[in-house]
Amino acid sequence: MDMISNIELGLWTALTPENLSLCLLGCLIGTLVGVLPGIGPGATIAMLLPVTFGLPATGAMVMLAGIYYGAQYGGSTTAILVKIPGEATSLVTVFDGHAMAKLGKAGVALGIAAIASFIAGTITTLLIALLAAPLSVFALEFGPVETFALLLLGLSCVVALSQGSLLKAAIMALLGLLLSTIGTDPMQPLQRLTFGWTEIADGFNFVVVAMGLFGLAEIANSLASREDRTQGYTRIGRLLPNWSEFKKSLAPILRGTFLGSALGFLPGNGAVVAPFASYAVEKGLAHDRERFGNGAIEGIAGPEAANNAAAQAAFVPLLTLGIPPNPIMALMMGAMILHGIVPGPRVLTEQPELFWGVVASMWIGNLMLLVINLPLVGVWVRLLNVDYKLLYPAIVLFCCAGVYSLGSSPADVAQMAAFGFLGTILSANGFEPAPLLLGLVLGRPLEEKLRQSLELSQGSVSSFLDSPIAVVLLVLSAIAIVASVLRSMQKLPSRPATLA
Amino acid sequence: MPAANRLTAVLFLAIALIAFVNTWQFSLGTFDEPGPGLFPKLIAGLLAMLSMPLIARKGISANDGDFLRLLRPSLAIFAAALVFAATIQGSSLARFGIGVPALGMPAAGTLALLVSGLAEKRTRWVRLAILATLLPLGFSVILRFALGQPVTLAPWLLGY
């Protein structure tokens, strides 16, 4: 099938009343969690994973994807109006977005953020449609050696691009890898590290760990660092930018889109890095740099386009290579696995409706967000006043009941509690949970492919050097780690939290 | 008080050592036929190695204040989830002569939410009690009757 017929198939799938409703629901939930205090898209997706059991796979993915990019919109709204980035990806929007709000141009800032996200979403959808098929055909050629190298690259990038200490990120990734070895050996019928506990004979359930690390831990973190989200906001004013403002924003939007797409396609958390990169580019290109930080519209347009493009492009490594580039994509991977779908190059050929339906729904979702969110901005802002004391008990219940409903097992709830406690304590000490989750997800295939590679090559390590693809991927892994070691040695400013 | 950072690193080292010892019985195998012990031992070894520099660091970490501030909410949320786990189907700690009856989701949820109230210093208990009664009940009814989940409502009263 060519690109046009693929997009046509996607649109037909995404435009069914069921998928359209789920897309709308996802976008609304996403915006809500982007705006609400103490709950992010990671926690929400983790909590909703058990609920998606009852949905068809495509519908579930469409809804979860809607939550992801809907949260980017919600995060920008609070960044602009009350100087609180709802999500890490909206941090850069605070610089000029809030400055514009203080100048009485909050509506224009919100408008250009939404328009930039929509344009970026549209272009990225086309790029995904263009690149996904060749990439998945290429990925079908991968043997154990290449897959091992790719998994290693994914893990290296997550460690290299994580916030703060590289050492701590590496430790968390290793802990995740170690947890992945618990349960039955992937190649022999042996129980490892279960200590005779039958509840973990099949290893830790990924959803249980994710809900503990991102759901429960987030509650404790939010309670401990209560932010004052009830501060007043400035007048919104007109919502649409005028022609001169739009003209000024167009080039930054396009640059941000391509930068974001490129970073999103790569393993690592492109959606967090892309807005920073875009802001740096726009500031670098500007003749009057002092405007940046004081309400420069380019400082919103570029980063907003970049974060949306990267968020959407991040689906490509998951759907075509089976590698989740960030923790939210790992949760998406969990959703696919719950529905019996193995993420990877075969999704495109065996489940074309799912692949193209999700891709098309992203464009439709962006359109929905543009149409719905701007007129509703007042409603979203009022939600900032929701008392967290009312919200967190509901989240606790949702997490407990959600995990329990996975397999009617109280042991799952107890494990979630333990991971929640561990996640809170670790994140308080600067150990991010994201590399742990990725390590847990990628650990089993990583071990399996390593052992298969060695067996197939009869113990020759040179098989990793015989494959040009594997060599390139291994070199890229090394570059990612070396570059981040150099960065930490130079004490460059670290990036913000990667999730939720 | 020792820095929380170092304590965390000691925890990692302990985990690595436990994993290493526990997988001792599994063979490393050979290069052409790697055994089930290879990967866990390799990862445990690397984890132990990377934990060392953190243990060696002296002084109080900048994050120690955050760590202490988080203890109360994290313990309360942890306890709330454990209460839910222990009471929904009932459990027994025979060694201590403790038996917890199966309460079903609404009552287990109510108890869990009340325990979660300990996370805050200034919890409004009456408001929380109302929320803790209504929310789990409504949630359980939706799960059982609207979504068809096998949720027990009040086995001690209704038998299901």
Coordinates of C-alpha atoms in Angstrom, one line a residue, chain A residues 18-293:
Chain A
E18 CA -16.1 4.6 18.7
N19 CA -12.5 5.6 17.9
L20 CA -13.6 9.3 17.5
S21 CA -15.2 9.2 20.9
L22 CA -12.2 7.6 22.5
C23 CA -9.9 10.1 20.9
L24 CA -12.0 12.9 22.2
L25 CA -12.1 11.3 25.6
G26 CA -8.3 10.8 25.6
C27 CA -7.8 14.5 24.6
L28 CA -10.1 15.7 27.3
I29 CA -8.5 13.5 30.0
G30 CA -5.1 14.5 28.8
T31 CA -5.8 18.2 28.9
L32 CA -7.4 17.7 32.4
V33 CA -4.3 15.9 33.8
G34 CA -2.0 18.5 32.1
V35 CA -3.9 21.2 34.0
L36 CA -4.6 19.4 37.3
P37 CA -2.0 19.5 40.1
G38 CA -0.2 16.3 41.1
I39 CA -1.1 14.1 38.3
G40 CA 0.6 13.7 35.0
P41 CA 0.1 11.7 31.7
G42 CA 2.4 8.9 32.9
A43 CA 0.4 8.3 36.1
T44 CA -2.9 8.6 34.2
I45 CA -1.9 6.2 31.4
A46 CA -0.6 3.8 34.1
M47 CA -3.9 4.0 36.0
L48 CA -6.0 3.6 32.9
L49 CA -4.2 0.6 31.5
P50 CA -6.4 -1.9 33.3
V51 CA -9.5 0.0 32.1
T52 CA -8.4 -0.4 28.5
F53 CA -8.9 -4.2 28.9
G54 CA -12.5 -3.9 27.9
L55 CA -11.7 -1.8 24.7
P56 CA -10.5 -3.0 21.3
A57 CA -6.7 -2.6 20.9
T58 CA -6.9 0.3 18.4
G59 CA -9.5 2.2 20.5
A60 CA -7.3 1.7 23.6
M61 CA -4.2 3.0 21.9
V62 CA -6.1 6.0 20.3
M63 CA -7.4 7.0 23.8
L64 CA -4.0 6.6 25.5
A65 CA -2.3 8.5 22.7
G66 CA -4.9 11.3 23.1
I67 CA -4.0 11.5 26.8
Y68 CA -0.3 11.9 26.0
Y69 CA -0.6 14.8 23.5
G70 CA -3.6 16.3 25.3
A71 CA -1.4 16.6 28.4
Q72 CA 1.1 18.7 26.3
Y73 CA -1.7 21.2 25.6
G74 CA -2.9 21.3 29.2
G75 CA 0.7 21.7 30.4
S76 CA 1.2 24.7 28.1
T77 CA -2.0 26.3 29.4
T78 CA -0.8 26.4 33.0
A79 CA 2.7 27.3 31.9
I80 CA 1.4 30.4 30.1
L81 CA -1.3 31.5 32.5
V82 CA 0.1 30.8 36.0
K83 CA 3.8 30.1 35.3
I84 CA 3.5 26.5 36.2
P85 CA 4.5 24.0 33.5
G86 CA 1.9 21.2 33.8
E87 CA 4.4 18.9 32.2
A88 CA 8.2 18.9 31.9
T89 CA 7.8 19.4 28.1
S90 CA 6.1 22.8 28.8
L91 CA 8.9 24.2 30.9
V92 CA 10.3 26.3 28.1
T93 CA 6.9 27.8 27.4
V94 CA 7.0 29.4 30.8
F95 CA 9.8 31.8 29.7
D96 CA 8.0 33.8 27.1
G97 CA 4.4 32.4 27.5
H98 CA 4.0 33.8 31.0
A99 CA 5.8 37.0 30.0
M100 CA 3.3 37.5 27.2
A101 CA 0.4 36.8 29.7
K102 CA 1.8 39.5 32.0
L103 CA 1.7 41.9 29.0
G104 CA -2.0 41.1 28.6
K105 CA -1.5 38.8 25.6
A106 CA -2.3 35.5 27.3
G107 CA -4.8 34.6 24.6
V108 CA -2.3 35.2 21.8
A109 CA 0.2 33.0 23.6
L110 CA -2.3 30.2 24.1
G111 CA -3.5 30.6 20.5
I112 CA 0.0 30.4 19.0
A113 CA 0.8 27.4 21.3
A114 CA -2.2 25.6 20.0
I115 CA -1.7 26.6 16.4
A116 CA 2.0 25.6 16.5
S117 CA 1.1 22.2 18.1
F118 CA -1.5 21.6 15.4
I119 CA 0.8 22.5 12.5
A120 CA 3.6 20.4 14.1
G121 CA 1.1 17.5 14.6
T122 CA 0.0 17.7 11.0
I123 CA 3.5 17.7 9.5
T124 CA 4.7 15.0 11.9
T125 CA 1.7 12.8 10.9
L126 CA 2.8 13.0 7.3
L127 CA 6.4 12.3 8.2
I128 CA 5.4 9.3 10.2
A129 CA 3.3 8.1 7.3
L130 CA 6.3 8.6 5.0
L131 CA 9.0 7.0 7.2
A132 CA 7.2 4.3 9.2
A133 CA 6.8 1.8 6.3
P134 CA 10.5 1.8 5.1
L135 CA 11.7 1.8 8.7
S136 CA 9.6 -1.3 9.6
V137 CA 10.7 -3.1 6.5
F138 CA 14.3 -2.3 7.5
A139 CA 13.6 -3.5 11.0
L140 CA 12.3 -6.8 9.7
E141 CA 15.8 -7.5 8.6
F142 CA 17.1 -7.3 12.1
G143 CA 18.5 -10.5 13.7
P144 CA 19.3 -11.0 17.4
V145 CA 22.6 -9.1 17.1
E146 CA 21.0 -6.0 15.6
T147 CA 18.0 -6.1 17.9
F148 CA 20.4 -6.4 20.9
A149 CA 22.3 -3.4 19.7
L150 CA 19.1 -1.4 19.2
L151 CA 17.8 -2.3 22.6
L152 CA 21.1 -1.2 24.1
L153 CA 20.9 2.0 22.2
G154 CA 17.4 2.7 23.5
L155 CA 18.6 2.1 27.1
S156 CA 21.8 4.1 26.7
C157 CA 19.8 7.1 25.3
V158 CA 17.3 7.0 28.2
V159 CA 20.2 7.0 30.7
A160 CA 22.2 9.6 28.7
L161 CA 19.2 12.0 28.4
S162 CA 17.9 11.7 31.9
Q163 CA 17.9 14.5 34.4
G164 CA 20.6 15.1 36.9
S165 CA 23.2 12.5 37.7
L166 CA 24.3 10.1 35.0
L167 CA 25.5 7.7 37.6
K168 CA 22.1 7.6 39.3
A169 CA 20.3 7.1 36.0
A170 CA 22.6 4.2 35.1
I171 CA 22.0 2.6 38.6
M172 CA 18.3 2.9 38.0
A173 CA 18.5 1.3 34.6
L174 CA 20.6 -1.5 36.0
L175 CA 18.1 -2.0 38.8
G176 CA 15.4 -2.3 36.2
L177 CA 17.4 -4.8 34.3
L178 CA 18.0 -6.8 37.4
L179 CA 14.3 -6.8 38.2
S180 CA 13.6 -8.1 34.7
T181 CA 15.6 -11.2 35.5
I182 CA 13.2 -12.2 38.3
G183 CA 10.9 -15.1 37.3
T184 CA 11.3 -17.8 34.7
D185 CA 14.6 -17.8 32.7
P186 CA 13.8 -16.8 29.1
M187 CA 15.5 -19.8 27.6
Q188 CA 15.3 -22.6 30.2
P189 CA 12.5 -23.6 32.6
L190 CA 14.3 -22.3 35.7
Q191 CA 13.1 -19.9 38.4
R192 CA 15.5 -17.0 39.2
L193 CA 15.4 -14.7 42.1
T194 CA 11.8 -15.5 43.1
F195 CA 12.8 -16.7 46.6
G196 CA 10.0 -19.3 46.3
W197 CA 7.4 -16.6 46.0
T198 CA 4.9 -17.9 43.5
E199 CA 3.3 -14.5 42.9
I200 CA 6.5 -13.4 41.0
A201 CA 7.1 -16.6 39.2
D202 CA 6.4 -14.8 35.9
G203 CA 8.3 -11.7 37.0
F204 CA 6.9 -8.4 38.0
N205 CA 3.9 -7.3 36.1
F206 CA 5.0 -4.2 34.3
V207 CA 1.7 -2.3 34.9
V208 CA 1.9 -3.0 38.6
V209 CA 5.4 -1.5 38.7
A210 CA 4.4 1.5 36.6
M211 CA 1.4 2.3 38.7
G212 CA 3.5 2.1 41.9
L213 CA 6.4 4.2 40.4
F214 CA 4.2 6.8 38.6
G215 CA 0.8 6.6 40.3
L216 CA 1.4 6.2 44.0
A217 CA 4.8 7.8 44.1
E218 CA 3.4 10.9 42.4
I219 CA 0.8 11.3 45.1
A220 CA 3.5 11.3 47.8
N221 CA 5.7 13.7 45.8
S222 CA 2.8 16.1 45.2
L223 CA 1.8 16.1 48.9
A224 CA 5.3 16.8 50.0
S225 CA 5.9 19.6 47.5
R226 CA 2.6 21.3 47.4
E227 CA 2.6 24.0 44.8
D228 CA 0.4 27.0 45.1
R229 CA -1.6 26.5 41.9
T230 CA -4.4 28.8 43.0
Q231 CA -2.7 32.1 42.1
G232 CA -4.7 34.4 39.9
Y233 CA -4.2 34.7 36.2
T234 CA -4.1 37.6 33.9
R235 CA -6.8 38.7 31.4
I236 CA -6.8 36.3 28.5
G237 CA -7.6 38.8 25.8
R238 CA -8.0 37.9 22.1
L239 CA -7.2 34.3 21.3
L240 CA -5.9 34.4 17.8
P241 CA -2.6 35.9 16.8
N242 CA -2.7 38.7 14.1
W243 CA -1.0 38.3 10.8
S244 CA 2.2 39.9 11.8
E245 CA 2.5 37.6 14.9
F246 CA 1.7 34.6 12.8
K247 CA 4.3 35.5 10.2
K248 CA 6.9 35.9 12.9
S249 CA 6.0 32.5 14.3
L250 CA 5.8 30.4 11.1
A251 CA 9.5 29.8 10.6
P252 CA 10.1 28.9 14.2
I253 CA 7.1 26.5 14.0
L254 CA 8.6 24.8 11.0
R255 CA 12.1 24.6 12.5
G256 CA 10.6 23.3 15.8
T257 CA 8.6 20.7 13.9
F258 CA 11.6 19.2 12.1
L259 CA 13.8 19.4 15.1
G260 CA 11.2 17.8 17.3
S261 CA 10.4 15.1 14.8
A262 CA 14.1 14.2 14.4
L263 CA 14.6 14.1 18.2
G264 CA 11.4 12.2 18.7
F265 CA 12.3 9.4 16.2
L266 CA 15.5 8.7 18.1
P267 CA 15.5 6.6 21.3
G268 CA 15.6 8.9 24.3
N269 CA 13.1 11.4 25.6
G270 CA 12.9 13.7 22.6
A271 CA 9.7 15.5 23.8
V272 CA 11.6 16.9 26.8
V273 CA 14.8 17.8 25.0
A274 CA 13.2 19.2 21.8
P275 CA 11.6 22.4 23.3
F276 CA 15.0 23.3 24.8
A277 CA 16.8 22.7 21.6
S278 CA 14.2 24.7 19.6
Y279 CA 14.4 27.6 22.1
A280 CA 18.2 27.6 21.8
V281 CA 17.9 27.6 18.0
E282 CA 15.4 30.5 17.9
K283 CA 17.3 32.6 20.4
G284 CA 20.5 31.9 18.4
L285 CA 18.9 33.0 15.2
A286 CA 17.2 36.1 16.6
H287 CA 18.7 39.5 15.9
D288 CA 17.3 41.0 19.2
R289 CA 17.9 38.2 21.7
E290 CA 17.0 40.3 24.7
R291 CA 13.3 39.9 23.6
F292 CA 13.6 36.2 24.7
G293 CA 12.3 35.8 28.2

